[in-house]
Amino acid sequence: MEIRVAIAQMNSIVGDYYGNINKIKNNIRQACNDHADIIVFPELCLNGYPPEDLLLKTQFLNDSLKSIKDVKDFTEDKDIVIILGAVECDEYYNIYNSAQIIFKGNLLGKYKKRLLSSFSFFDERRYFNPSDILTLIELNGSKIGITIGNEICFPNSSLYSAVNNETDLILNLSASVFYKNKINSIHNILKARALELSSWVVYCNMVGGQDELVFDGGSMVIDPYGVIEMNAPLFEEGIYFIDIDAEEAKRAKLKNSKSSSLCQVKNNVEIININKIVSKKRKIKSITSKIPDENELLYSAIKLGLRDYLVKNGFSSVVLGLSGGVDSALVASIAADSIGNKNVLALIMPSEFTSKKSVEDAVELSLNLGIEYKIISISELYNTYLDTLKESFKGKTFDETEENLQARIRGNIIMAFSNKFGHLALVCGNKSEVATGYSTLYGDTAGGFAPIKDLYKTELYKVAKKYNEIHNKEIITKSILEKPPSAELRPNQKDEDKLPPYDILDKILFNYIERGKSYNELLEMGLNEEIVKNVINMVEKSEWKRRQLPAGIKLSELSFGKERKMPITKKYRFW
Amino acid sequence: MEIRVAIAQMNSIVGDYYGNINKIKNNIRQACNDHADIIVFPELCLNGYPPEDLLLKTQFLNDSLKSIKDVKDFTEDKDIVIILGAVECDEYYNIYNSAQIIFKGNLLGKYKKRLLSSFSFFDERRYFNPSDILTLIELNGSKIGITIGNEICFPNSSLYSAVNNETDLILNLSASVFYKNKINSIHNILKARALELSSWVVYCNMVGGQDELVFDGGSMVIDPYGVIEMNAPLFEEGIYFIDIDAEEAKRAKLKNSKSSSLCQVKNNVEIININKIVSKKRKIKSITSKIPDENELLYSAIKLGLRDYLVKNGFSSVVLGLSGGVDSALVASIAADSIGNKNVLALIMPSEFTSKKSVEDAVELSLNLGIEYKIISISELYNTYLDTLKESFKGKTFDETEENLQARIRGNIIMAFSNKFGHLALVCGNKSEVATGYSTLYGDTAGGFAPIKDLYKTELYKVAKKYNEIHNKEIITKSILEKPPSAELRPNQKDEDKLPPYDILDKILFNYIERGKSYNELLEMGLNEEIVKNVINMVEKSEWKRRQLPAGIKLSELSFGKERKMPITKKYRFW
């Protein structure tokens, strides 16, 4: 008899027990209506992910226990097994990342995450205790294992090597984060697990934005032969169903189990027998969504990350500076899609160094998007600053000081609109700038959220072109896409006056930051000595600036912010 | 025979292998000259602490191994045992927080930290592997144990319960950070360890500032009866000596060991026998430094933290805005002590809302300190902003927008001086402001370093008074100390218009943040419902601002910044 599994690809809000419980109950109702035998929820979906130091508040922990009870009581009359991701806490405030196993108003057991992560942005050892007990659910003659989060990524030490001859189906409760190439990675890992263990694998992922993180959804079911049988959409909330034939796993195991049984690890296994009748039902067809290409994925991740930052923090509109360059053009365009073009205000703020073309391009883009724009000249303000400082700066020549002043005037004006009207100020800096410190702190970096701060300049062009393609229209104009990048803070300035060409710069940055290559290893790639030194210097000297940047969306394997913890004060010889 | 121990209370710089090795060698030379048998260095003193993600660079790890070898080779002709804190790394890049045991050019062994910390600002699980081997050095009939960092804080699971009948002397290599009340805590803990185990305890602590952290030195030696026998100065680099009579420990153990031997834990113990002759020498007298009172400790920590941030990052001068209030007065005063009054530039920037008295107070303070000051009116700039925005803000009344504009103009001017002359811009915000978000981002928060951001307003007055007491002169004037706090951004403004009185505010903040009390628990303290709600709201709504603040010195048990990881996006009901 096939087991019908409902996968609740939920968008939780951190700490919002009231809202999250309501969503959980609605999902359970719908799963019951559709005759599911089991419903799986994402990792910590009751509490939202990651709760961070809210986990250090006793009140928050007690609320988690109360909320689990609330869900449990709700299920008294429901003939469905619920696997709920939630924070578990004992009477001594030992806390666990757990899956609560609930059936008909009873808590049948709890699986507590065993392999805690302390890398990248993960910090699980700060909060959670590890457990060493495996949980195996027996249902209708099938054996179901549970894993949480990236436990599924560890082949040796995971559930499976212990009970691999027994598990027909593995449920993975995840809060897995989007980054470039992530989709490929997770497919490969899940398929590998299914094949190695001849087991079905159900991956139930969270969806939605939370500060820097975008959970990308894309929940999946892999059969014991490594074939994707169900594939939920990315970046969308929903509930999805699949009928799983556990016998398929048993048949597959017959061919496959001999060698793997050699390396069995003995663990404590808790077996939970669930006395539920799995009845025959008309087979349903599962969803299989198309995976968009990389640039569309990036676009969608930014759109969702921005939307959720706005909505979850109570903003309904944004303001940003539009320079006529591609960075702010892309941010404005995606913002219009995220929150509606009527809710985007663009400020075009020319100075004496701004070309006429830049203003025209910014206006044209605003018209293409149908967003409100205002042209506010900063010349008078700039000159007033120069006057005010003339006496103090006597004998000094024009340098970055004056460039920064212009950027900071613009920052002030954007913030004034944000303060006056309650718009969230968006920051348009990209990863190439953030990495090298090629930006003015309190100027172009002023604002509440930086949607593209983890996107290299070269990637950003591709996403901008994809934007036009998705909208089937040249919204971001050719002129914007083709002009040479410039901050326009002094006459005839080009980014390449200070930075290497972006294709070279981004290549160095990617290999230095994401891949951790040393100076010598970069030279071995054939890169120029002086350029590499210059780039490393810029990266290492701008740590203090990065500390003061607003949050932005993680889009790469290694974003700045919580994932990269570098001292400001250091005296290391990089070559 | 007494063993002479040299304690190198060193100020390392993160990543500065060249400089740190030189200091290490100088310390070894001096210890040899003074006939020490052993020299102990602080935790990771070879690499600097904490190296953070430099530890994820293979090049950095290889450099650590090379540097250990460099020190080792240097000791070939030295008759002294060296216990060196350094990053150890095996051929598979498993890394350890280790103590290298070196004698006459040979590496005799390595103790690898077993109890790794993942709380507060600690992140050791991100980098290090834990070891499970204890190390016991045998020297001249005495048994010497090693612990690293806050391993010394765990009574049960530490070295001692395993080998407590054997250890005469425990060496603790530390990089222990200053905070209010820390001195008491560490005294209590070290004394407890000495008493429980009837062993000498040598605590060798790092000294110096590293971004947010100030290692406070104050290395100590406790005898087996819990009495402090040596007590190095706080906040100063130096090498200190003590002659230790191991027989004292053996005698003490005879009375004490019966009960503790009941709870012995069996661990792997590696015994290192060192064939060194401990000769009789004329007994030296050890230093016993007086512990200053709390406000002087805070003053000294800020002074050192600021000085090291400046020096280690290559700054030789600072600029700050002087408002006539106590916050900027205190920062300017300590800066003058840190780096010399000739290297401090004060900008006095009145607007139409600034009282004459404020300007006078700021000038008087500058004269008292002998620092350079400039008076720059922001009225014209402010009016130019109002003009520029008049059309857009038509029909809107004066609100925080206009207040923030003034603060941001000042921020811009400070940054312009910083850019033009290379001064580090100091931020004068205090913890009460940082906690409640009572500040203007990019305005009064603009700058590179925030020396008093972890000092509550009520504490700050006490430190200011202590400043005058230390200097035996009313440098920070009565007028500054006694005026009611005001941001002077609108007519007749007082901080108490928006905030509760500071004594109440700080009491709520301390209990909410440092002590983690919930809303209900705060009410149980007799605090007012509406005030508590208002304060919690301000704290929780200003997380996005705190993310964008410059680094500042940890002074309390729980500072904002790396120690408190709170989501911006959250919807938790705090009451």
PDB file of N, CA and C in Angstrom, chain A residues 323-382:
ATOM      1  N   SER A 323      21.212  56.187 -10.360  1.00  0.00           N
ATOM      2  CA  SER A 323      22.357  56.937 -10.885  1.00  0.00           C
ATOM      3  C   SER A 323      22.406  56.948 -12.402  1.00  0.00           C
ATOM      4  N   GLY A 324      21.648  56.049 -13.007  1.00  0.00           N
ATOM      5  CA  GLY A 324      21.819  55.836 -14.440  1.00  0.00           C
ATOM      6  C   GLY A 324      22.741  54.664 -14.728  1.00  0.00           C
ATOM      7  N   GLY A 325      23.333  54.112 -13.680  1.00  0.00           N
ATOM      8  CA  GLY A 325      24.188  52.928 -13.825  1.00  0.00           C
ATOM      9  C   GLY A 325      23.388  51.642 -13.681  1.00  0.00           C
ATOM     10  N   VAL A 326      24.072  50.534 -13.900  1.00  0.00           N
ATOM     11  CA  VAL A 326      23.355  49.261 -13.971  1.00  0.00           C
ATOM     12  C   VAL A 326      22.969  48.734 -12.593  1.00  0.00           C
ATOM     13  N   ASP A 327      23.771  49.052 -11.557  1.00  0.00           N
ATOM     14  CA  ASP A 327      23.484  48.508 -10.224  1.00  0.00           C
ATOM     15  C   ASP A 327      22.138  48.996  -9.707  1.00  0.00           C
ATOM     16  N   SER A 328      21.971  50.312  -9.672  1.00  0.00           N
ATOM     17  CA  SER A 328      20.709  50.845  -9.146  1.00  0.00           C
ATOM     18  C   SER A 328      19.561  50.524 -10.091  1.00  0.00           C
ATOM     19  N   ALA A 329      19.852  50.419 -11.383  1.00  0.00           N
ATOM     20  CA  ALA A 329      18.799  50.048 -12.336  1.00  0.00           C
ATOM     21  C   ALA A 329      18.253  48.659 -12.005  1.00  0.00           C
ATOM     22  N   LEU A 330      19.159  47.739 -11.741  1.00  0.00           N
ATOM     23  CA  LEU A 330      18.722  46.369 -11.435  1.00  0.00           C
ATOM     24  C   LEU A 330      17.938  46.325 -10.123  1.00  0.00           C
ATOM     25  N   VAL A 331      18.437  47.039  -9.106  1.00  0.00           N
ATOM     26  CA  VAL A 331      17.740  47.024  -7.816  1.00  0.00           C
ATOM     27  C   VAL A 331      16.340  47.630  -7.954  1.00  0.00           C
ATOM     28  N   ALA A 332      16.244  48.751  -8.662  1.00  0.00           N
ATOM     29  CA  ALA A 332      14.935  49.381  -8.858  1.00  0.00           C
ATOM     30  C   ALA A 332      13.988  48.434  -9.597  1.00  0.00           C
ATOM     31  N   SER A 333      14.516  47.752 -10.594  1.00  0.00           N
ATOM     32  CA  SER A 333      13.673  46.880 -11.417  1.00  0.00           C
ATOM     33  C   SER A 333      13.154  45.703 -10.597  1.00  0.00           C
ATOM     34  N   ILE A 334      14.046  45.073  -9.854  1.00  0.00           N
ATOM     35  CA  ILE A 334      13.595  43.928  -9.054  1.00  0.00           C
ATOM     36  C   ILE A 334      12.663  44.408  -7.945  1.00  0.00           C
ATOM     37  N   ALA A 335      12.959  45.583  -7.365  1.00  0.00           N
ATOM     38  CA  ALA A 335      12.077  46.120  -6.313  1.00  0.00           C
ATOM     39  C   ALA A 335      10.671  46.327  -6.854  1.00  0.00           C
ATOM     40  N   ALA A 336      10.573  46.819  -8.091  1.00  0.00           N
ATOM     41  CA  ALA A 336       9.250  47.024  -8.697  1.00  0.00           C
ATOM     42  C   ALA A 336       8.489  45.706  -8.783  1.00  0.00           C
ATOM     43  N   ASP A 337       9.197  44.620  -9.108  1.00  0.00           N
ATOM     44  CA  ASP A 337       8.554  43.299  -9.162  1.00  0.00           C
ATOM     45  C   ASP A 337       8.220  42.785  -7.767  1.00  0.00           C
ATOM     46  N   SER A 338       9.087  43.092  -6.792  1.00  0.00           N
ATOM     47  CA  SER A 338       8.922  42.562  -5.434  1.00  0.00           C
ATOM     48  C   SER A 338       7.704  43.139  -4.757  1.00  0.00           C
ATOM     49  N   ILE A 339       7.518  44.453  -4.904  1.00  0.00           N
ATOM     50  CA  ILE A 339       6.572  45.139  -4.027  1.00  0.00           C
ATOM     51  C   ILE A 339       5.610  46.038  -4.809  1.00  0.00           C
ATOM     52  N   GLY A 340       5.759  46.017  -6.125  1.00  0.00           N
ATOM     53  CA  GLY A 340       4.852  46.801  -6.969  1.00  0.00           C
ATOM     54  C   GLY A 340       5.470  48.124  -7.362  1.00  0.00           C
ATOM     55  N   ASN A 341       5.390  48.471  -8.628  1.00  0.00           N
ATOM     56  CA  ASN A 341       6.086  49.677  -9.105  1.00  0.00           C
ATOM     57  C   ASN A 341       5.563  50.957  -8.452  1.00  0.00           C
ATOM     58  N   LYS A 342       4.311  50.927  -7.969  1.00  0.00           N
ATOM     59  CA  LYS A 342       3.764  52.135  -7.334  1.00  0.00           C
ATOM     60  C   LYS A 342       4.397  52.393  -5.967  1.00  0.00           C
ATOM     61  N   ASN A 343       5.135  51.424  -5.484  1.00  0.00           N
ATOM     62  CA  ASN A 343       5.722  51.539  -4.145  1.00  0.00           C
ATOM     63  C   ASN A 343       7.231  51.771  -4.177  1.00  0.00           C
ATOM     64  N   VAL A 344       7.715  52.162  -5.343  1.00  0.00           N
ATOM     65  CA  VAL A 344       9.152  52.416  -5.488  1.00  0.00           C
ATOM     66  C   VAL A 344       9.357  53.890  -5.823  1.00  0.00           C
ATOM     67  N   LEU A 345      10.174  54.563  -5.017  1.00  0.00           N
ATOM     68  CA  LEU A 345      10.512  55.964  -5.303  1.00  0.00           C
ATOM     69  C   LEU A 345      11.988  56.046  -5.671  1.00  0.00           C
ATOM     70  N   ALA A 346      12.259  56.594  -6.856  1.00  0.00           N
ATOM     71  CA  ALA A 346      13.640  56.734  -7.321  1.00  0.00           C
ATOM     72  C   ALA A 346      14.074  58.185  -7.195  1.00  0.00           C
ATOM     73  N   LEU A 347      15.230  58.419  -6.590  1.00  0.00           N
ATOM     74  CA  LEU A 347      15.781  59.767  -6.499  1.00  0.00           C
ATOM     75  C   LEU A 347      16.952  59.882  -7.460  1.00  0.00           C
ATOM     76  N   ILE A 348      16.835  60.800  -8.373  1.00  0.00           N
ATOM     77  CA  ILE A 348      17.913  61.051  -9.338  1.00  0.00           C
ATOM     78  C   ILE A 348      18.600  62.324  -8.864  1.00  0.00           C
ATOM     79  N   MET A 349      19.880  62.230  -8.483  1.00  0.00           N
ATOM     80  CA  MET A 349      20.521  63.345  -7.773  1.00  0.00           C
ATOM     81  C   MET A 349      21.809  63.775  -8.455  1.00  0.00           C
ATOM     82  N   PRO A 350      21.678  64.492  -9.570  1.00  0.00           N
ATOM     83  CA  PRO A 350      22.877  64.864 -10.322  1.00  0.00           C
ATOM     84  C   PRO A 350      23.732  65.910  -9.595  1.00  0.00           C
ATOM     85  N   SER A 351      25.014  65.856  -9.869  1.00  0.00           N
ATOM     86  CA  SER A 351      25.944  66.912  -9.444  1.00  0.00           C
ATOM     87  C   SER A 351      26.582  67.468 -10.705  1.00  0.00           C
ATOM     88  N   GLU A 352      27.554  68.358 -10.539  1.00  0.00           N
ATOM     89  CA  GLU A 352      28.230  68.900 -11.714  1.00  0.00           C
ATOM     90  C   GLU A 352      29.007  67.834 -12.490  1.00  0.00           C
ATOM     91  N   PHE A 353      29.297  66.683 -11.827  1.00  0.00           N
ATOM     92  CA  PHE A 353      30.055  65.632 -12.513  1.00  0.00           C
ATOM     93  C   PHE A 353      29.157  64.589 -13.167  1.00  0.00           C
ATOM     94  N   THR A 354      27.847  64.764 -13.007  1.00  0.00           N
ATOM     95  CA  THR A 354      26.907  63.797 -13.571  1.00  0.00           C
ATOM     96  C   THR A 354      26.658  64.126 -15.035  1.00  0.00           C
ATOM     97  N   SER A 355      26.773  63.132 -15.890  1.00  0.00           N
ATOM     98  CA  SER A 355      26.524  63.388 -17.310  1.00  0.00           C
ATOM     99  C   SER A 355      25.018  63.502 -17.550  1.00  0.00           C
ATOM    100  N   LYS A 356      24.698  64.256 -18.601  1.00  0.00           N
ATOM    101  CA  LYS A 356      23.301  64.418 -18.988  1.00  0.00           C
ATOM    102  C   LYS A 356      22.702  63.040 -19.306  1.00  0.00           C
ATOM    103  N   LYS A 357      23.518  62.216 -19.943  1.00  0.00           N
ATOM    104  CA  LYS A 357      23.079  60.870 -20.342  1.00  0.00           C
ATOM    105  C   LYS A 357      22.642  60.048 -19.118  1.00  0.00           C
ATOM    106  N   SER A 358      23.369  60.197 -17.997  1.00  0.00           N
ATOM    107  CA  SER A 358      23.024  59.439 -16.793  1.00  0.00           C
ATOM    108  C   SER A 358      21.620  59.784 -16.316  1.00  0.00           C
ATOM    109  N   VAL A 359      21.335  61.095 -16.297  1.00  0.00           N
ATOM    110  CA  VAL A 359      20.004  61.516 -15.863  1.00  0.00           C
ATOM    111  C   VAL A 359      18.940  61.000 -16.828  1.00  0.00           C
ATOM    112  N   GLU A 360      19.219  61.120 -18.115  1.00  0.00           N
ATOM    113  CA  GLU A 360      18.263  60.626 -19.114  1.00  0.00           C
ATOM    114  C   GLU A 360      18.006  59.127 -18.955  1.00  0.00           C
ATOM    115  N   ASP A 361      19.098  58.388 -18.747  1.00  0.00           N
ATOM    116  CA  ASP A 361      18.951  56.937 -18.589  1.00  0.00           C
ATOM    117  C   ASP A 361      18.115  56.599 -17.358  1.00  0.00           C
ATOM    118  N   ALA A 362      18.362  57.351 -16.266  1.00  0.00           N
ATOM    119  CA  ALA A 362      17.624  57.081 -15.025  1.00  0.00           C
ATOM    120  C   ALA A 362      16.144  57.400 -15.207  1.00  0.00           C
ATOM    121  N   VAL A 363      15.872  58.498 -15.919  1.00  0.00           N
ATOM    122  CA  VAL A 363      14.470  58.865 -16.169  1.00  0.00           C
ATOM    123  C   VAL A 363      13.806  57.817 -17.054  1.00  0.00           C
ATOM    124  N   GLU A 364      14.513  57.412 -18.101  1.00  0.00           N
ATOM    125  CA  GLU A 364      13.933  56.436 -19.027  1.00  0.00           C
ATOM    126  C   GLU A 364      13.603  55.134 -18.295  1.00  0.00           C
ATOM    127  N   LEU A 365      14.522  54.695 -17.450  1.00  0.00           N
ATOM    128  CA  LEU A 365      14.267  53.474 -16.686  1.00  0.00           C
ATOM    129  C   LEU A 365      13.026  53.638 -15.800  1.00  0.00           C
ATOM    130  N   SER A 366      12.940  54.788 -15.116  1.00  0.00           N
ATOM    131  CA  SER A 366      11.782  55.032 -14.242  1.00  0.00           C
ATOM    132  C   SER A 366      10.484  54.950 -15.030  1.00  0.00           C
ATOM    133  N   LEU A 367      10.494  55.541 -16.229  1.00  0.00           N
ATOM    134  CA  LEU A 367       9.299  55.499 -17.070  1.00  0.00           C
ATOM    135  C   LEU A 367       9.010  54.066 -17.503  1.00  0.00           C
ATOM    136  N   ASN A 368      10.055  53.335 -17.900  1.00  0.00           N
ATOM    137  CA  ASN A 368       9.864  51.934 -18.304  1.00  0.00           C
ATOM    138  C   ASN A 368       9.240  51.111 -17.178  1.00  0.00           C
ATOM    139  N   LEU A 369       9.680  51.402 -15.946  1.00  0.00           N
ATOM    140  CA  LEU A 369       9.177  50.629 -14.802  1.00  0.00           C
ATOM    141  C   LEU A 369       7.848  51.181 -14.283  1.00  0.00           C
ATOM    142  N   GLY A 370       7.551  52.403 -14.647  1.00  0.00           N
ATOM    143  CA  GLY A 370       6.348  53.041 -14.102  1.00  0.00           C
ATOM    144  C   GLY A 370       6.485  53.392 -12.635  1.00  0.00           C
ATOM    145  N   ILE A 371       7.710  53.687 -12.212  1.00  0.00           N
ATOM    146  CA  ILE A 371       7.918  54.072 -10.812  1.00  0.00           C
ATOM    147  C   ILE A 371       8.001  55.597 -10.708  1.00  0.00           C
ATOM    148  N   GLU A 372       7.705  56.119  -9.523  1.00  0.00           N
ATOM    149  CA  GLU A 372       7.829  57.550  -9.302  1.00  0.00           C
ATOM    150  C   GLU A 372       9.299  57.939  -9.243  1.00  0.00           C
ATOM    151  N   TYR A 373       9.640  59.092  -9.829  1.00  0.00           N
ATOM    152  CA  TYR A 373      11.027  59.552  -9.682  1.00  0.00           C
ATOM    153  C   TYR A 373      11.032  61.047  -9.404  1.00  0.00           C
ATOM    154  N   LYS A 374      12.113  61.481  -8.757  1.00  0.00           N
ATOM    155  CA  LYS A 374      12.315  62.896  -8.470  1.00  0.00           C
ATOM    156  C   LYS A 374      13.740  63.241  -8.847  1.00  0.00           C
ATOM    157  N   ILE A 375      13.915  64.396  -9.485  1.00  0.00           N
ATOM    158  CA  ILE A 375      15.267  64.864  -9.791  1.00  0.00           C
ATOM    159  C   ILE A 375      15.632  65.956  -8.796  1.00  0.00           C
ATOM    160  N   ILE A 376      16.651  65.725  -8.029  1.00  0.00           N
ATOM    161  CA  ILE A 376      17.078  66.686  -7.005  1.00  0.00           C
ATOM    162  C   ILE A 376      18.566  66.955  -7.190  1.00  0.00           C
ATOM    163  N   SER A 377      18.897  68.158  -7.571  1.00  0.00           N
ATOM    164  CA  SER A 377      20.310  68.473  -7.785  1.00  0.00           C
ATOM    165  C   SER A 377      21.020  68.619  -6.439  1.00  0.00           C
ATOM    166  N   ILE A 378      22.236  68.092  -6.369  1.00  0.00           N
ATOM    167  CA  ILE A 378      22.995  68.216  -5.115  1.00  0.00           C
ATOM    168  C   ILE A 378      24.072  69.294  -5.219  1.00  0.00           C
ATOM    169  N   SER A 379      24.084  70.040  -6.341  1.00  0.00           N
ATOM    170  CA  SER A 379      25.171  71.009  -6.570  1.00  0.00           C
ATOM    171  C   SER A 379      25.262  72.056  -5.466  1.00  0.00           C
ATOM    172  N   GLU A 380      24.102  72.606  -5.092  1.00  0.00           N
ATOM    173  CA  GLU A 380      24.140  73.662  -4.097  1.00  0.00           C
ATOM    174  C   GLU A 380      24.654  73.131  -2.753  1.00  0.00           C
ATOM    175  N   LEU A 381      24.165  71.964  -2.388  1.00  0.00           N
ATOM    176  CA  LEU A 381      24.632  71.365  -1.134  1.00  0.00           C
ATOM    177  C   LEU A 381      26.135  71.096  -1.182  1.00  0.00           C
ATOM    178  N   TYR A 382      26.566  70.544  -2.295  1.00  0.00           N
ATOM    179  CA  TYR A 382      27.989  70.231  -2.453  1.00  0.00           C
ATOM    180  C   TYR A 382      28.828  71.508  -2.299  1.00  0.00           C
TER     181      TYR A 382
END
